[in-house]
PDB file of C-alpha atoms in Angstrom:
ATOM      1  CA  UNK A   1       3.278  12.432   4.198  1.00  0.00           C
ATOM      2  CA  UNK A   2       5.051   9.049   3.915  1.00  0.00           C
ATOM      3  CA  UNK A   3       4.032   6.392   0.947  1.00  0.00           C
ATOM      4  CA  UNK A   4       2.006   3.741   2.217  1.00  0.00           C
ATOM      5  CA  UNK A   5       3.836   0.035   2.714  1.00  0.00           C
ATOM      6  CA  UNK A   6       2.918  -2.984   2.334  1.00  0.00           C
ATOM      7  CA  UNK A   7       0.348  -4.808   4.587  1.00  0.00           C
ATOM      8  CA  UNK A   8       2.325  -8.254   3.907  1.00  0.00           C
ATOM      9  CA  UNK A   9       5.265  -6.503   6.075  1.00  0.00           C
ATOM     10  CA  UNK A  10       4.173  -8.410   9.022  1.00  0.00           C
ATOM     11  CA  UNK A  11       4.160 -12.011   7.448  1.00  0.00           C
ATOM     12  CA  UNK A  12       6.763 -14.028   8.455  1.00  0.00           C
ATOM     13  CA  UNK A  13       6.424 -17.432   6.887  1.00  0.00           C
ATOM     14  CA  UNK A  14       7.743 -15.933   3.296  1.00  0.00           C
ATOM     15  CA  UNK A  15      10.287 -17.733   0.790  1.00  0.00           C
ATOM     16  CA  UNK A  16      12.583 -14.727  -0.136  1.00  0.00           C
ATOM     17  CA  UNK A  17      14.980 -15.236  -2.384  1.00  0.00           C
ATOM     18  CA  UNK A  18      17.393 -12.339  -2.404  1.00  0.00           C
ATOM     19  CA  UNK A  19      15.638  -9.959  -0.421  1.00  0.00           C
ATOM     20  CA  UNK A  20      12.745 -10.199  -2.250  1.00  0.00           C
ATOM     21  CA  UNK A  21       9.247 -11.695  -0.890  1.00  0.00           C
ATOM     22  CA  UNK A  22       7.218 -14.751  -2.925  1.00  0.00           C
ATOM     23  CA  UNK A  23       4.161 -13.751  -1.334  1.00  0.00           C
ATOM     24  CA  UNK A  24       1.006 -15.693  -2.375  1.00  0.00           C
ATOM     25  CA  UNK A  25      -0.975 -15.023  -5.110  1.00  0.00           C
ATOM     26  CA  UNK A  26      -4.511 -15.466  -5.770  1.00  0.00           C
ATOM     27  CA  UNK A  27      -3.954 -16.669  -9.919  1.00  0.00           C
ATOM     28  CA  UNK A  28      -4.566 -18.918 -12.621  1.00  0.00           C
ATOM     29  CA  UNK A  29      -1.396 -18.153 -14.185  1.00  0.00           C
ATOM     30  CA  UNK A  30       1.314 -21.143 -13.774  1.00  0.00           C
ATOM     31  CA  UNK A  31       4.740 -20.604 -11.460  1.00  0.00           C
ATOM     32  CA  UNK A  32       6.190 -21.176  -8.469  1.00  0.00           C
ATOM     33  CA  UNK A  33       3.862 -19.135  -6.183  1.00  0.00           C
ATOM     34  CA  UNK A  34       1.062 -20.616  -3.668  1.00  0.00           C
ATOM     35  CA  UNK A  35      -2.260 -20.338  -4.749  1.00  0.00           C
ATOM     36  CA  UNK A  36      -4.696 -18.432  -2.956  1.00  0.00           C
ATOM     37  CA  UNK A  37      -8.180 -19.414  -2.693  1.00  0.00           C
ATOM     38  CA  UNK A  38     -11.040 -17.620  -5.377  1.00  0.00           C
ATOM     39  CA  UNK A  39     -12.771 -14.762  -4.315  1.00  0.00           C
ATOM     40  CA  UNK A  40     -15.878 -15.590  -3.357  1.00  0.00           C
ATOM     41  CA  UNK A  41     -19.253 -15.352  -5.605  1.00  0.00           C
ATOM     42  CA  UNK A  42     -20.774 -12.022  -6.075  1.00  0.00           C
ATOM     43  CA  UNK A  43     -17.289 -10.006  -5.102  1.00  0.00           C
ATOM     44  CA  UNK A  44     -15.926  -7.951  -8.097  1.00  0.00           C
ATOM     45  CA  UNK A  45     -11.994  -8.048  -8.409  1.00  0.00           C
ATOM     46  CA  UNK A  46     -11.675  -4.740  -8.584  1.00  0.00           C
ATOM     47  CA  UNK A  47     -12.517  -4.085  -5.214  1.00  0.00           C
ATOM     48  CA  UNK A  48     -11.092  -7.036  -2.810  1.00  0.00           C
ATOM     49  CA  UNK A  49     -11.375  -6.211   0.788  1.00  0.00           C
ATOM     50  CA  UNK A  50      -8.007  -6.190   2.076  1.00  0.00           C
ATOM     51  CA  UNK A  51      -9.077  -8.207   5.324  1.00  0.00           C
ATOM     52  CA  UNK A  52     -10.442 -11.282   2.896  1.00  0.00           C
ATOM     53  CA  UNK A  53      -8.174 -14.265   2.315  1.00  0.00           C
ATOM     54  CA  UNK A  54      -8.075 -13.790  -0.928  1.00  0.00           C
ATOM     55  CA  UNK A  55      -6.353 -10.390  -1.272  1.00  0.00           C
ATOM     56  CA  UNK A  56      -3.114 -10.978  -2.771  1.00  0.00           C
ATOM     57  CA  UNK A  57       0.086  -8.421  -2.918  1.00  0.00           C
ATOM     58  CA  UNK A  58      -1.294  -7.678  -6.524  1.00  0.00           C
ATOM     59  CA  UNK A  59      -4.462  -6.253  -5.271  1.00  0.00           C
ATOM     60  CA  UNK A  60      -2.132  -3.977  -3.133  1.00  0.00           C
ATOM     61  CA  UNK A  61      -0.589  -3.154  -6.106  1.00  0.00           C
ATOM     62  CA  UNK A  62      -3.265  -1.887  -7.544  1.00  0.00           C
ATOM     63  CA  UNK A  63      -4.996  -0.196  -4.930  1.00  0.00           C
ATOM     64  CA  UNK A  64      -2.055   1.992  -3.738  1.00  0.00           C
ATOM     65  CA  UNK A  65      -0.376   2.570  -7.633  1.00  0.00           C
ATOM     66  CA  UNK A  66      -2.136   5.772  -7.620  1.00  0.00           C
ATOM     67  CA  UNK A  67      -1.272   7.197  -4.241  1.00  0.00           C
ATOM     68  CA  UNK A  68       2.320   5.922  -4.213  1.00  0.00           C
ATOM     69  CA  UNK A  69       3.275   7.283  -8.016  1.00  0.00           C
ATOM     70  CA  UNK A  70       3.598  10.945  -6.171  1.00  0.00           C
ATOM     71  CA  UNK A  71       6.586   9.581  -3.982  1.00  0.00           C
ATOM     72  CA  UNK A  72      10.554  10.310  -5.346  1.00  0.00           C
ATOM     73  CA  UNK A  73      11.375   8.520  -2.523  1.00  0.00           C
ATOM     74  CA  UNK A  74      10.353   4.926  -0.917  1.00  0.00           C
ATOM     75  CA  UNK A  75      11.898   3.714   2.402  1.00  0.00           C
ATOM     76  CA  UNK A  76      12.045   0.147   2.331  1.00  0.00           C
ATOM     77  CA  UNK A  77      10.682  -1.946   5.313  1.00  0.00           C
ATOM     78  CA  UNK A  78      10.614  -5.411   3.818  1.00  0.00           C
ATOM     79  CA  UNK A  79      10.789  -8.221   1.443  1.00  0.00           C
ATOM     80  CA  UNK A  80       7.379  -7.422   1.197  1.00  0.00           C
ATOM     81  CA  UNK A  81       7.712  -3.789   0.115  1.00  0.00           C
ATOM     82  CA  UNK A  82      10.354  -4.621  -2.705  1.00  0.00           C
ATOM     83  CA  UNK A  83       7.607  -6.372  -4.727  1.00  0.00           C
ATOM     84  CA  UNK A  84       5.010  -3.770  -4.208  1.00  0.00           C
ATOM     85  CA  UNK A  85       8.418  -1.245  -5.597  1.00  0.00           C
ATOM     86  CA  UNK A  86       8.575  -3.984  -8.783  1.00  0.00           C
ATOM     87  CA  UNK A  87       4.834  -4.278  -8.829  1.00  0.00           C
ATOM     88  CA  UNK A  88       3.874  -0.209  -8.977  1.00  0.00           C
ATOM     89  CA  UNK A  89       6.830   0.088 -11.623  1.00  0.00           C
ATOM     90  CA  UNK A  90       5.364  -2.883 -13.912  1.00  0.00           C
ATOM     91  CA  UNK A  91       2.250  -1.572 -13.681  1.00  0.00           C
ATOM     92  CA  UNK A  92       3.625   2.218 -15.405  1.00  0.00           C
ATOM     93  CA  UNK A  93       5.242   0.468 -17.657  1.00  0.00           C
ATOM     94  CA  UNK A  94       1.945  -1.124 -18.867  1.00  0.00           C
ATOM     95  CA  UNK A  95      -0.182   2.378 -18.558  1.00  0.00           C
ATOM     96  CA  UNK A  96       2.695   3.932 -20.700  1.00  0.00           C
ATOM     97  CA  UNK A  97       1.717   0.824 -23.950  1.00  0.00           C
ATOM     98  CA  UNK A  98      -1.829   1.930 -23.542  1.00  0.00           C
ATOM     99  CA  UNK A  99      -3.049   4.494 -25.858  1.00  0.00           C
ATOM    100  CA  UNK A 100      -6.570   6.354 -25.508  1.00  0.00           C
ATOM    101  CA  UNK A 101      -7.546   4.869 -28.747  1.00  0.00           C
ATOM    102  CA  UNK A 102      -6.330   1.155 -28.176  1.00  0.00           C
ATOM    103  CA  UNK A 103      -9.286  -1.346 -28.018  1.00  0.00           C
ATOM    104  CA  UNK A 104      -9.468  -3.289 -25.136  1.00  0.00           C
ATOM    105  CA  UNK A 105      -8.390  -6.570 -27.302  1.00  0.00           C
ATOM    106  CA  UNK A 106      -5.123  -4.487 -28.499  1.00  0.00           C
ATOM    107  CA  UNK A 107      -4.308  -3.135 -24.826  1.00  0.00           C
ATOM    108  CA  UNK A 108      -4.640  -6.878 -23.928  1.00  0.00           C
ATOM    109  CA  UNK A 109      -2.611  -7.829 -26.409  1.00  0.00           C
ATOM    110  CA  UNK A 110      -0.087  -5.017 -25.651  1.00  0.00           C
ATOM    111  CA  UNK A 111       0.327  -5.640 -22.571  1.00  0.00           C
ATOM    112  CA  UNK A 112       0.400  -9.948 -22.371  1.00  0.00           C
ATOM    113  CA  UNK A 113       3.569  -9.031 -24.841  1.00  0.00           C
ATOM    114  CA  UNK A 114       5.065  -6.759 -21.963  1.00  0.00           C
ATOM    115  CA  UNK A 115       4.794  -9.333 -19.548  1.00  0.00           C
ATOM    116  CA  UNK A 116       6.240 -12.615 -21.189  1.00  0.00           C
ATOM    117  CA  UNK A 117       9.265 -10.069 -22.879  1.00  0.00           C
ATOM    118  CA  UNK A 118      12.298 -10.736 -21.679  1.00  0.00           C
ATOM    119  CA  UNK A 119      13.409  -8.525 -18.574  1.00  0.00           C
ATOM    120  CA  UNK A 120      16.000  -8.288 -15.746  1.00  0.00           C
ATOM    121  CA  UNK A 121      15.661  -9.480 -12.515  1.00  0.00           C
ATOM    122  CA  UNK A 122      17.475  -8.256  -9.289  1.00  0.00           C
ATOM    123  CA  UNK A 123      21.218  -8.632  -9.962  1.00  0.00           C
ATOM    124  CA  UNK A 124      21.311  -8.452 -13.372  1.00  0.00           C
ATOM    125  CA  UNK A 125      23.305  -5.249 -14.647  1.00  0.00           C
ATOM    126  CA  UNK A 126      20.221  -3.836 -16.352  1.00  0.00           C
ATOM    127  CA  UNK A 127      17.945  -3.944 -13.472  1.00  0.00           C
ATOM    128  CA  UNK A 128      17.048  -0.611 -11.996  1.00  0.00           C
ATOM    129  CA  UNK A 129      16.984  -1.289  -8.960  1.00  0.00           C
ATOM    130  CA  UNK A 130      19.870  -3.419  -8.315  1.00  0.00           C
ATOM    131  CA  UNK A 131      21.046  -0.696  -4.832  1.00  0.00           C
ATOM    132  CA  UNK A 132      17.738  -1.749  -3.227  1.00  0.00           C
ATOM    133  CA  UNK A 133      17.767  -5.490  -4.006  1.00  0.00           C
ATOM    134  CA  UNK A 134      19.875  -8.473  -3.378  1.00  0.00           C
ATOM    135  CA  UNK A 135      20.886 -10.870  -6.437  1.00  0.00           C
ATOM    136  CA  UNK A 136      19.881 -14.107  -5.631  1.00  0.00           C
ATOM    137  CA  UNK A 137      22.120 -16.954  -4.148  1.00  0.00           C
ATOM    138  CA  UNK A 138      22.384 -19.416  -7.069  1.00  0.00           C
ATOM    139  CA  UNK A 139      20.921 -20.226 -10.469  1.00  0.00           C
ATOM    140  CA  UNK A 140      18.299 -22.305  -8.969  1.00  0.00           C
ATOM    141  CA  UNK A 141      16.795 -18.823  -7.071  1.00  0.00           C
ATOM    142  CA  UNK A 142      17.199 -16.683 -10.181  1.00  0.00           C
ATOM    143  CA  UNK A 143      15.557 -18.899 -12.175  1.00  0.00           C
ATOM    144  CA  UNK A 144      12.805 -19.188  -9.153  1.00  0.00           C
ATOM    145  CA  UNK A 145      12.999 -15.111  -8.801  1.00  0.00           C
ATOM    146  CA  UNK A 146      12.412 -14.701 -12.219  1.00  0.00           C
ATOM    147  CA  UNK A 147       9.389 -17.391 -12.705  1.00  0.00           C
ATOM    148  CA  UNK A 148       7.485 -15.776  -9.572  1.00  0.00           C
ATOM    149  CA  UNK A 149       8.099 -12.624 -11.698  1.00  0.00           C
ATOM    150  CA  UNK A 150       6.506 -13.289 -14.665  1.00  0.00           C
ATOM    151  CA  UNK A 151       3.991 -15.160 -12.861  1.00  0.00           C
ATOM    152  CA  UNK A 152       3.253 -11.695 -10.864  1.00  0.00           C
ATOM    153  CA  UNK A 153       3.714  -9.921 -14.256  1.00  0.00           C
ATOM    154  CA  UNK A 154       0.935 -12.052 -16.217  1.00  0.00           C
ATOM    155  CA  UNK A 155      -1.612 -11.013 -13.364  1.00  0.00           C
ATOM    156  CA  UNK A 156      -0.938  -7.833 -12.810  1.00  0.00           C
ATOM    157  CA  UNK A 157      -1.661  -7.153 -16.971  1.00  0.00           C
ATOM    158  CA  UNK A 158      -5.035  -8.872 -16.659  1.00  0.00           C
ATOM    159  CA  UNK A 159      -6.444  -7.185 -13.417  1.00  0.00           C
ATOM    160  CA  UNK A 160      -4.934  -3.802 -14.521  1.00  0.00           C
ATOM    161  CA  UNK A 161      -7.028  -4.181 -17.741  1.00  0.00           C
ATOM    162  CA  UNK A 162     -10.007  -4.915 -15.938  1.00  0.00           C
ATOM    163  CA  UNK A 163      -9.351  -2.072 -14.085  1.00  0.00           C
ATOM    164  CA  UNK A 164      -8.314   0.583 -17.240  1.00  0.00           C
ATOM    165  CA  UNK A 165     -11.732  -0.877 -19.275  1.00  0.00           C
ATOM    166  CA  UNK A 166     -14.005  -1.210 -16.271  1.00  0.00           C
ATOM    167  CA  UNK A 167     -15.753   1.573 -17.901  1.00  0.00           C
ATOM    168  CA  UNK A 168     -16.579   1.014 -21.345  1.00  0.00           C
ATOM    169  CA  UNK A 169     -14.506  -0.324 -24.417  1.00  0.00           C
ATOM    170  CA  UNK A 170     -12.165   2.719 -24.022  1.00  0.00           C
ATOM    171  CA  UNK A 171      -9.260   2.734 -21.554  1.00  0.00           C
ATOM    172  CA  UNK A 172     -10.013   5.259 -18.326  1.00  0.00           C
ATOM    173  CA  UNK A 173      -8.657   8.841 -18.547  1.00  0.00           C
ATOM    174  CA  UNK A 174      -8.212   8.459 -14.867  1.00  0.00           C
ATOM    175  CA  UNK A 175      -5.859   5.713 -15.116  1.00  0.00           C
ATOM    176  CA  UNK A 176      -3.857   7.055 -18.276  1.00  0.00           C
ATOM    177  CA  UNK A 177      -3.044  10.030 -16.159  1.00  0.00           C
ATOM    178  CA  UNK A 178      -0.262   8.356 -14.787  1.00  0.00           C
ATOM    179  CA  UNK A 179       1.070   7.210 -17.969  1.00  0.00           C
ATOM    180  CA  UNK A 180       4.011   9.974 -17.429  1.00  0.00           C
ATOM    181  CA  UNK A 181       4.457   9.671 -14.227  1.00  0.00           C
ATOM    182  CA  UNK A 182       7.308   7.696 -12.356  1.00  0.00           C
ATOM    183  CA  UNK A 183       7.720   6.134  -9.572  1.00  0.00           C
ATOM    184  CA  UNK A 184      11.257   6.708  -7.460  1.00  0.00           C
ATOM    185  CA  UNK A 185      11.980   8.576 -10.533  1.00  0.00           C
ATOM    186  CA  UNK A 186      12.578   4.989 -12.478  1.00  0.00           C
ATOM    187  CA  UNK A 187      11.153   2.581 -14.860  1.00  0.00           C
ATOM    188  CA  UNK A 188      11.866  -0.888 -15.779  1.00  0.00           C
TER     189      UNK A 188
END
């Protein structure tokens, strides 16, 4: 059974930088992305239809983390899928800073900390990743790449804690399952 892709494959209009997609994002978090429109009233964010306008590469994220942490191996299609790689391996690296006794406040602290730390972006020599993506052109892009990063890494820390304290004020069992698990075999 293959891993699932990204829907965004088929959009064209994209900035890349590198070979990297700035796809949309539907945020309140500052950077270089376009803004999607709200969901509407009375839709929950943790369950965005992926035919609305409003569902953003970060809801893909999150909806196919689960099902694509099995995979060792990931063949690329597009700019698109390269974020949904960097996306699925943020999003372990936050599971693995949540404990089962952190408070919902600490986890959100945790995990706001993970995503403003420094980190490496494609090209850099500590990047993971660097065989699968391109450095960007100039400083200008890199400094573009790595805004739209932390843009997308800001996000993805608040919906995923929606998501891991939907329940109650402790973090989901369901979710921490994953916490060893790694995608490709790699971590950021």
């Amino acid at each position: 059974m293959p891993a699932y892709h990204s829907i965004f494959l088929q959009d064209r209009d994209v900035r890349v930088i590198g070979n990297t997609a700035l796809l949309p994002l539907r945020t309140r978090t500052r950077g270089p992305a376009y803004t999607l429109p709200s969901l509407p009233s009375g839709t929950s964010d943790l369950d965005v239809d992926p035919d609305s306008e409003s569902y953003d590469p970060l809801d893909e994220v999150l909806s196919l983390f689960r099902a694509n942490t099995f995979f060792r191996n990931f063949e690329i299609k597009g700019p698109a899928d390269r974020l949904l790689i960097y996306g699925i391996l943020f999003v372990s690296e936050c599971l693995g800073k949540i404990r089962g006794n952190m408070s919902a406040k600490e986890a959100e602290k945790a995990l706001l900390n993970a995503a403003l730390d420094q980190f490496a972006i494609p090209g850099d020599a500590s990047f993971p990743l660097n065989q699968a993506f391109e450095a960007p052109r100039d400083r200008q892009d890199a400094e573009t790449l790595r805004q739209y990063l932390s843009q997308v890494r800001q996000e993805l820390a608040v919906r995923l804690l929606a998501r891991v304290y939907a329940g109650g004020p402790t973090p989901s069992k369901w979710w921490l399952s994953f916490t060893k698990r790694k995608f490709m075999g790699k971590f950021l």
